[in-house]
CSV table of C-alpha atoms in Angstrom, one decimal:
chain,number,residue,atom,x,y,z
A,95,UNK,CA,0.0,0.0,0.0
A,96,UNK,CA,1.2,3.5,-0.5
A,97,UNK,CA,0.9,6.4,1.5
A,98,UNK,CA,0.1,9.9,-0.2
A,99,UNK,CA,0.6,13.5,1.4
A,100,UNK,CA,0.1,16.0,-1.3
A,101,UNK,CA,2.5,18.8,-0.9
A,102,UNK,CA,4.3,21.0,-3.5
A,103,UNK,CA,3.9,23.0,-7.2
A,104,UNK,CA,0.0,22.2,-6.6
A,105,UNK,CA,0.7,18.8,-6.8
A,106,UNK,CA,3.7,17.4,-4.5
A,107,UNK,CA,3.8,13.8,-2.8
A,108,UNK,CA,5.6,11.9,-0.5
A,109,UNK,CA,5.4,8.1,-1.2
A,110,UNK,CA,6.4,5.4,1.1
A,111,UNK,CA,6.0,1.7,1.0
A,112,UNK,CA,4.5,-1.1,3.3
A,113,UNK,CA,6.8,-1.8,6.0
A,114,UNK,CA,7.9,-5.2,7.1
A,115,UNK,CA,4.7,-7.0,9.0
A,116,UNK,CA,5.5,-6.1,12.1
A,117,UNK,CA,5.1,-2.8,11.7
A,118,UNK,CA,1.5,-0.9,10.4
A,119,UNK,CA,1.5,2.8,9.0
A,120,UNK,CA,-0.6,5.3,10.7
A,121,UNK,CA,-2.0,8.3,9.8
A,122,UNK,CA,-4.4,11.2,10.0
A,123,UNK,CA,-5.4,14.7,9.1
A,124,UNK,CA,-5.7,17.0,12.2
A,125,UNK,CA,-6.4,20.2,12.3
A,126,UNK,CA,-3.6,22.3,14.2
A,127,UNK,CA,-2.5,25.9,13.8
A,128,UNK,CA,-5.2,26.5,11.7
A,129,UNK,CA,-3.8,24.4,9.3
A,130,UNK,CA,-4.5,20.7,8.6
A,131,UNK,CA,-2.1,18.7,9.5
A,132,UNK,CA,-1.0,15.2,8.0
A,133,UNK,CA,0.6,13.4,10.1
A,134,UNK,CA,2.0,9.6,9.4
A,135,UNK,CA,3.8,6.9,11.4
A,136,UNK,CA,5.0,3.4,11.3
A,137,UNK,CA,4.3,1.8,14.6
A,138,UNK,CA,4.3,-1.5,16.2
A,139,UNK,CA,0.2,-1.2,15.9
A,140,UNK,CA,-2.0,0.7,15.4
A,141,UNK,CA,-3.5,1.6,18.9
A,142,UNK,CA,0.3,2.6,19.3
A,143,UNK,CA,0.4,4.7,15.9
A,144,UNK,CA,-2.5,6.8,16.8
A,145,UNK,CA,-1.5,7.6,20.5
A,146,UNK,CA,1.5,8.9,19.1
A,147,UNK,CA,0.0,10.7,16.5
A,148,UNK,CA,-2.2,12.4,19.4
A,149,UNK,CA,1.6,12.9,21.7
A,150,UNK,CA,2.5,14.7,18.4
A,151,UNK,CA,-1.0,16.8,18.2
A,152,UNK,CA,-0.3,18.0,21.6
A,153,UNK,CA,3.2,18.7,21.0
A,154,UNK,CA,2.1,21.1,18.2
A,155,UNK,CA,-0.9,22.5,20.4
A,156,UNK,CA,2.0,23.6,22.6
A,157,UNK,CA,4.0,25.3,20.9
A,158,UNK,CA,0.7,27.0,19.0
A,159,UNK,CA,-0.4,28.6,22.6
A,160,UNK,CA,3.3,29.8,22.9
A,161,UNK,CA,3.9,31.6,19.4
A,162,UNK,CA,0.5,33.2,18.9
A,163,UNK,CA,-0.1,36.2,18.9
A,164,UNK,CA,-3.7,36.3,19.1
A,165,UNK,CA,-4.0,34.3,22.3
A,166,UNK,CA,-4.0,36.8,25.1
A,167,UNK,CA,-2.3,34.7,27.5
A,168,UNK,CA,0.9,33.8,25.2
A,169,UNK,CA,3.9,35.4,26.0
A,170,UNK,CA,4.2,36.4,22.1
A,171,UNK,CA,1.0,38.6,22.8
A,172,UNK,CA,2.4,40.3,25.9
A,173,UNK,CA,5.7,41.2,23.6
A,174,UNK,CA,3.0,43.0,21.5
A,175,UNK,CA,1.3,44.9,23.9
A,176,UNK,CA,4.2,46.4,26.1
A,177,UNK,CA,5.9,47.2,22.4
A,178,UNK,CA,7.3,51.2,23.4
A,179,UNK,CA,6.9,50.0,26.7
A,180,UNK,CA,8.8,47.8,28.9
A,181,UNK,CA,10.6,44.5,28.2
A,182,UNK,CA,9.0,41.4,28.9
A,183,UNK,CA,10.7,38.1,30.4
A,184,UNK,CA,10.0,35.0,28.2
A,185,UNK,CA,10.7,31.8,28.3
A,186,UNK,CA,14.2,30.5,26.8
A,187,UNK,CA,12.5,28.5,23.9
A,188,UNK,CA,10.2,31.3,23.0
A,189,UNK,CA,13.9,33.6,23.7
A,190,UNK,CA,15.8,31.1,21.2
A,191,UNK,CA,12.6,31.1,18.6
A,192,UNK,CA,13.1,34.9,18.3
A,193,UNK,CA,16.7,35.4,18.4
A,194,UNK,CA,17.2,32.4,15.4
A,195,UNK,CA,14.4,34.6,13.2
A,196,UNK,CA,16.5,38.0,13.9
A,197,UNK,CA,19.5,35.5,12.8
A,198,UNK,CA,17.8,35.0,9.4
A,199,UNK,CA,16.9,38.7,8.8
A,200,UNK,CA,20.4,39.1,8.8
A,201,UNK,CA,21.5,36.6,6.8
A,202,UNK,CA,18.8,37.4,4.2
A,203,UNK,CA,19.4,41.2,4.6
A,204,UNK,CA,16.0,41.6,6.0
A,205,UNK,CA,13.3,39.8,3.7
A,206,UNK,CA,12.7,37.6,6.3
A,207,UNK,CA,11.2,39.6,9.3
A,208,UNK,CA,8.7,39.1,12.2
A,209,UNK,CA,8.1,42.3,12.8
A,210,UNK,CA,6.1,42.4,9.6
A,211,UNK,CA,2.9,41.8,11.7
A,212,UNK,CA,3.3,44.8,12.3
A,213,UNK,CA,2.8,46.4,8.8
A,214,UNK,CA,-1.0,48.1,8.3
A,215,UNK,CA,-3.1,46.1,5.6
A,216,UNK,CA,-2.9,48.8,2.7
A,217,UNK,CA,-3.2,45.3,0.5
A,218,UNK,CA,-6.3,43.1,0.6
A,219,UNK,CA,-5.8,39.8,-0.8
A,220,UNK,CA,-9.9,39.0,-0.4
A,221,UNK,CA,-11.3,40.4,-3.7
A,222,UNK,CA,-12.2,43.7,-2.0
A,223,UNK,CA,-9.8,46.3,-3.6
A,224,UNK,CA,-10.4,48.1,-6.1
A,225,UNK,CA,-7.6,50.1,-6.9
A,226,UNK,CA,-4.0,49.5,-5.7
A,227,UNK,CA,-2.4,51.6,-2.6
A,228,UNK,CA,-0.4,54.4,-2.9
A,229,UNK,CA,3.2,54.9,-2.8
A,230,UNK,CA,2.8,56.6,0.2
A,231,UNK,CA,0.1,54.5,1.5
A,232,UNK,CA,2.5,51.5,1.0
A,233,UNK,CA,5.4,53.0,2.4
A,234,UNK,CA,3.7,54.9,5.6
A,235,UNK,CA,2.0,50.7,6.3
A,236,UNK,CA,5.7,49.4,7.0
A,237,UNK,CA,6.8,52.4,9.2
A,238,UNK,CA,6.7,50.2,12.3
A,239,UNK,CA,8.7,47.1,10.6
A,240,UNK,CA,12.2,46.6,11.0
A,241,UNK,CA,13.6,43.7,13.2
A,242,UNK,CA,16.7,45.5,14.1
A,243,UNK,CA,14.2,47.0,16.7
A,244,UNK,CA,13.6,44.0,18.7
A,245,UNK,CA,15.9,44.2,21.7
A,246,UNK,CA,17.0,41.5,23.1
A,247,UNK,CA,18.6,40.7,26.5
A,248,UNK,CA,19.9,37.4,27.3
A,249,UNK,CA,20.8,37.9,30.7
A,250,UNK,CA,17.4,39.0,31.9
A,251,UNK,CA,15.9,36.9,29.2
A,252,UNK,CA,13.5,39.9,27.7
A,253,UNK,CA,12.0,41.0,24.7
A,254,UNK,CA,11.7,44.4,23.8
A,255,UNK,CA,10.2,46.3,20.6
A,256,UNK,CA,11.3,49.8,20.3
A,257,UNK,CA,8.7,51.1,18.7
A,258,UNK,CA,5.0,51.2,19.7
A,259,UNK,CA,2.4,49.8,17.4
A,260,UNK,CA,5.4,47.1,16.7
A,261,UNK,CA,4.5,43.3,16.4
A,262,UNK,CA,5.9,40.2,16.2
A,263,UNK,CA,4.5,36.8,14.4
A,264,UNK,CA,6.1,33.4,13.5
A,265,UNK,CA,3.3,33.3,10.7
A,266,UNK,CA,6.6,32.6,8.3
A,267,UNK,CA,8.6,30.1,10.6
A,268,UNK,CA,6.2,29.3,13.6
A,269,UNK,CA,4.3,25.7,11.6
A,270,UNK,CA,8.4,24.9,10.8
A,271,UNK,CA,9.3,24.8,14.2
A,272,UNK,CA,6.4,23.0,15.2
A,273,UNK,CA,6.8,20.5,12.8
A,274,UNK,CA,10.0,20.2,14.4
A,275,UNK,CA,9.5,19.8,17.9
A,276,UNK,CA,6.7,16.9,17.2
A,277,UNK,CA,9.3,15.1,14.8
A,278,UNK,CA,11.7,15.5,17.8
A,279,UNK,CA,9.0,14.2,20.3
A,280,UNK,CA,8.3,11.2,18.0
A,281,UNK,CA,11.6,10.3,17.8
A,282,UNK,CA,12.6,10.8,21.4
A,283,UNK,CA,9.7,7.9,22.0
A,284,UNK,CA,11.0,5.2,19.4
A,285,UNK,CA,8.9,6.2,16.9
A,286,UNK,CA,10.9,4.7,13.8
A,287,UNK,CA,9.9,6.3,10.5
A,288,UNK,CA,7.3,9.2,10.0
A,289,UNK,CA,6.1,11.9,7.9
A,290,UNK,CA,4.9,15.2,9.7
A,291,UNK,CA,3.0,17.5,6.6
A,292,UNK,CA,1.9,21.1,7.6
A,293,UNK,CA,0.1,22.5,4.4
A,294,UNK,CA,3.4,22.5,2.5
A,295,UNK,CA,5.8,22.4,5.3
A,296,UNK,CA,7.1,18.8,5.8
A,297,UNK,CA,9.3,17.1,7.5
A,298,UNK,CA,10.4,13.1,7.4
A,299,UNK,CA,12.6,10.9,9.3
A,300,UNK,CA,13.6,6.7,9.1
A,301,UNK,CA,13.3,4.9,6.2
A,302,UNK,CA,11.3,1.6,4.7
A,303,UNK,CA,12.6,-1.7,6.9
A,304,UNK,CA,14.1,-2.8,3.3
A,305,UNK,CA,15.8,0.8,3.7
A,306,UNK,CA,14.2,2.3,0.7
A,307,UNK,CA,13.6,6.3,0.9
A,308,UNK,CA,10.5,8.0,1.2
A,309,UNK,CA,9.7,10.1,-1.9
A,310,UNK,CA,9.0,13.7,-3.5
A,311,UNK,CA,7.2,14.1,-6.3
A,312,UNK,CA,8.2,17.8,-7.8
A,313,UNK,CA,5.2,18.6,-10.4
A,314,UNK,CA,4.9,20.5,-13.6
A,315,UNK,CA,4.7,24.2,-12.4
A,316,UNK,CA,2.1,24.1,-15.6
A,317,UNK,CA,0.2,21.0,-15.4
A,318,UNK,CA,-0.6,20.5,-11.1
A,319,UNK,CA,-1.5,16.7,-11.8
A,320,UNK,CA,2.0,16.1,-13.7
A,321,UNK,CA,4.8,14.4,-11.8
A,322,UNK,CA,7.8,15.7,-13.8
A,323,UNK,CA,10.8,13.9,-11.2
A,324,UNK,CA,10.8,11.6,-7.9
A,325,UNK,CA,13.5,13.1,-5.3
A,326,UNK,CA,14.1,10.4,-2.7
A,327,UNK,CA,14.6,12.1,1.3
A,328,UNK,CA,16.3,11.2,3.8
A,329,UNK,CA,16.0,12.6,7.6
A,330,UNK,CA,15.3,15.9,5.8
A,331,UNK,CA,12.0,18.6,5.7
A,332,UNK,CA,10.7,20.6,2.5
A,333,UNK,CA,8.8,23.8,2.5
A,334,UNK,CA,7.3,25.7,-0.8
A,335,UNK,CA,5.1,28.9,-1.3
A,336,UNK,CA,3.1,29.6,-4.0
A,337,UNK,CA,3.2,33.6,-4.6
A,338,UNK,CA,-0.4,33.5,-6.5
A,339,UNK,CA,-2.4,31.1,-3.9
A,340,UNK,CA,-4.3,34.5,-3.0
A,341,UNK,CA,-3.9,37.3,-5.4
A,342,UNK,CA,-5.2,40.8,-6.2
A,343,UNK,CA,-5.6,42.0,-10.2
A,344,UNK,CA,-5.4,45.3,-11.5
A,345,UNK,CA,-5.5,46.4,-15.6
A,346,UNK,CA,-4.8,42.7,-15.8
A,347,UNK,CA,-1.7,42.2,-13.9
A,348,UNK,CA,-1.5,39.7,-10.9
A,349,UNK,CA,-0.3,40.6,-7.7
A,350,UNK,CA,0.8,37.9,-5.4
A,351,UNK,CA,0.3,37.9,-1.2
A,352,UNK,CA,4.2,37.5,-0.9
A,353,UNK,CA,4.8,41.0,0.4
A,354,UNK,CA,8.4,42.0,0.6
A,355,UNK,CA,8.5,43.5,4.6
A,356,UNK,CA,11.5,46.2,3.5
A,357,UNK,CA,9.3,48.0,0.6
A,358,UNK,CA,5.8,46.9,1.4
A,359,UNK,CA,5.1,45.9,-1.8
A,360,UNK,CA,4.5,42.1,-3.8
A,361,UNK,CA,7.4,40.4,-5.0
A,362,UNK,CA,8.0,39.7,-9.1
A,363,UNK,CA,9.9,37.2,-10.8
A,364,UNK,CA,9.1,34.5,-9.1
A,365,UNK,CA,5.6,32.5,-8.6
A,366,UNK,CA,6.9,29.4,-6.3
A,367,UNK,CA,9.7,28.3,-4.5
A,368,UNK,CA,10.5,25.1,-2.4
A,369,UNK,CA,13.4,24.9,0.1
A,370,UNK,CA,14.8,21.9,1.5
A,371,UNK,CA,16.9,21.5,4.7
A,372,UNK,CA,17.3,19.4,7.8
A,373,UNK,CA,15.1,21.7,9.5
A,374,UNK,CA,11.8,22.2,8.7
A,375,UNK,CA,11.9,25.6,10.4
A,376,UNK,CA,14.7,26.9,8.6
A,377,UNK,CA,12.9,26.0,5.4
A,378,UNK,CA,10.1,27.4,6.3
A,379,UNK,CA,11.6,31.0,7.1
A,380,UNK,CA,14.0,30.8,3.9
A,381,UNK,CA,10.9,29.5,1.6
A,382,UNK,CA,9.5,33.2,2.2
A,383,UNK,CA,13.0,35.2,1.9
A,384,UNK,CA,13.9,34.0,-1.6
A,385,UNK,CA,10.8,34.9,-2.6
A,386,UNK,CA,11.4,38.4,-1.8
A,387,UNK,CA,15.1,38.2,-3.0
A,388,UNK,CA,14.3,37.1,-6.2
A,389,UNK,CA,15.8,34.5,-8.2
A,390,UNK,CA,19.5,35.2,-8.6
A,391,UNK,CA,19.9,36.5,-5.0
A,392,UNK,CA,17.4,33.7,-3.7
A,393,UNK,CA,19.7,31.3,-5.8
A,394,UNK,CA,23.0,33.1,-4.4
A,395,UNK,CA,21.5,32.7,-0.8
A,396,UNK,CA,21.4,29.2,-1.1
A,397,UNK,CA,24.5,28.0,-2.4
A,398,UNK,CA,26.1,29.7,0.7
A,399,UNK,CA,24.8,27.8,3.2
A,400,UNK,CA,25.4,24.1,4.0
A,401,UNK,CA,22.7,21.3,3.6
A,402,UNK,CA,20.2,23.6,2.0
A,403,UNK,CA,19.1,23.4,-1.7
A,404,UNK,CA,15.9,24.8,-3.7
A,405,UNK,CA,13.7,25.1,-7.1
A,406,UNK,CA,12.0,28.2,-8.1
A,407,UNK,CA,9.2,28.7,-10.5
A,408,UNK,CA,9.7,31.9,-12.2
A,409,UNK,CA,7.1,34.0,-14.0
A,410,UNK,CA,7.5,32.4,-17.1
A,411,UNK,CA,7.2,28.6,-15.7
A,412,UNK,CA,10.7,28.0,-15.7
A,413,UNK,CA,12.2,25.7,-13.2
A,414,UNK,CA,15.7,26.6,-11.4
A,415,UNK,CA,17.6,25.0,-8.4
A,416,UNK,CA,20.3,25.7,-6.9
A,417,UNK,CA,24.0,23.7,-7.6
A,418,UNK,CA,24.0,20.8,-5.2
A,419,UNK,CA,20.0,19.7,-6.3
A,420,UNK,CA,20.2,17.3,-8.8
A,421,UNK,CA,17.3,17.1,-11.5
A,422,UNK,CA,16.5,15.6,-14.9
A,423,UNK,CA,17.4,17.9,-17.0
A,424,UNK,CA,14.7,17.4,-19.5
A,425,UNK,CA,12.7,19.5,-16.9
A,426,UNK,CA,14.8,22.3,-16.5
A,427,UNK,CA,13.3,24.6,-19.6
């Protein structure tokens, strides 16, 4: 029997085999984060499979009531309302979550930043707008953004935005690191071989008894029901985001959600872009910023750092990747 999590270009699958007869594969859809979450496992039986699917559930519950910033008793949310105001004393993890984002602002020269949240919605992404914002408009809604205006003190263990009306969200890293921490979880309790899908960010670990690989199907950026290449994946997580999944036209020209948190405005060039990377958090936050670098910075980005590779989709449905990815070159157009 084969298992089936749909993931990428529209159309992106992980495939795994039957496992030797002691084991069974478990899995289930549960809604988490607002998301729906697959999540799979080989266990010694079933009853066994689906209690550690719940262990997982709760894992990611946890971390949910921790990042949000919409839950009033989350320390994320206090951050937000003492912004201009006093620092506020976290918790180490929630400390560490923040200080690796600020890491990959820098890293990506700022389009990757949590203090986007706190940008005013000049774009509407609902099929509301009528006209497209301003200049001014667009640049006065990012006056508040800017993560070099997160202070943070290690020694008291604080948070502190400079700036009233400053936010912070993990809307572009937050389902990463909770994908994460329940494939940690898993693991920590013996659970062999799993697949851990958040609505396109994924994460796998073990193998097939016989050893065999689980499996990503990469589809035609034209055709969402094409399989153009199987990638095999090993202890590794994916993440891909499609610029045009909500869009805004005007005089006939698209306008994807992708907003790039330095000019306020949607990114171009590029309509989709998967990451891979050990950590599913790190792709998830990276997934974002080569979208807003564009493809030959996005590209450039890549190839710097260790264990990381990508596709892009550009504009014109051409497929890219960066050097250490290996494809069938038929599909590169």
């Amino acid at each position: 029997m084969k298992t089936f999590i749909t993931l990428f270009f529209g159309f992106l699958v992980v495939v795994g085999y039957s496992q030797e007869k002691k084991y069974v594969t478990v899995k289930k859809s549960v809604p988490l984060m607002g998301e729906s979450f697959g999540i799979t496992v080989v266990a010694v039986n079933e009853e066994l499979g689906y209690i550690n699917i719940e262990e997982a559930a709760a894992e990611i519950n946890r971390i949910n009531k921790l990042i949000s910033s919409w839950d009033s008793n989350s320390e994320t949310h206090k951050i937000n309302e003492n912004a201009g105001i006093k620092p506020v004393k976290v918790k180490m993890e929630l400390f560490a979550l923040i200080e690796r984002a600020i890491q990959i602002s820098e890293i990506t020269d700022g389009a990757f930043d949590i203090t986007f949240a706190s940008k005013k919605n000049v774009w509407q992404f609902n099929g509301k707008m009528k006209y497209p914002p301003t200049k001014e408009e667009i640049s006065t809604s990012i006056s508040s953004v800017g993560y070099r205006n997160i202070i943070l003190n290690k020694e008291e263990q604080t948070v502190f935005l400079k700036k009233k009306g400053m936010r912070i969200s993990f809307g572009a890293i937050g389902k990463g690191y909770a994908v994460d921490k329940a494939k940690a979880l898993l693991m920590s309790n013996q659970v062999i071989s799993g697949v851990i899908n958040a609505s396109g960010d994924i994460t796998t670990w073990g193998t097939k008894v016989s050893g065999e690989k689980w499996l990503l199907g990469v589809a035609d950026p034209v055709s969402n029901y094409k399989i153009l290449t199987w990638l095999p994946i090993l202890e590794s997580s994916v993440s891909t985001t499609d610029v045009y999944e909500k869009y805004v036209s005007f005089k006939g020209e698209k306008y994807g959600h992708i907003l790039d948190p330095r000019t306020g405005s949607p990114v171009r060039g590029l309509k989709k872009a998967t990451v891979f990377a050990k950590s599913a958090e790190l792709c998830d936050a990276l997934v974002t910023a080569v979208l807003v670098l564009g493809l030959d910075k996005g590209v450039s980005l890549i190839n710097q750092l260790g264990g990381t590779e990508a596709i892009f989709v550009d504009d014109n449905n051409r497929i890219h990747k960066t050097n250490g990815l290996i494809l069938d070159n038929a599909i590169l157009k």
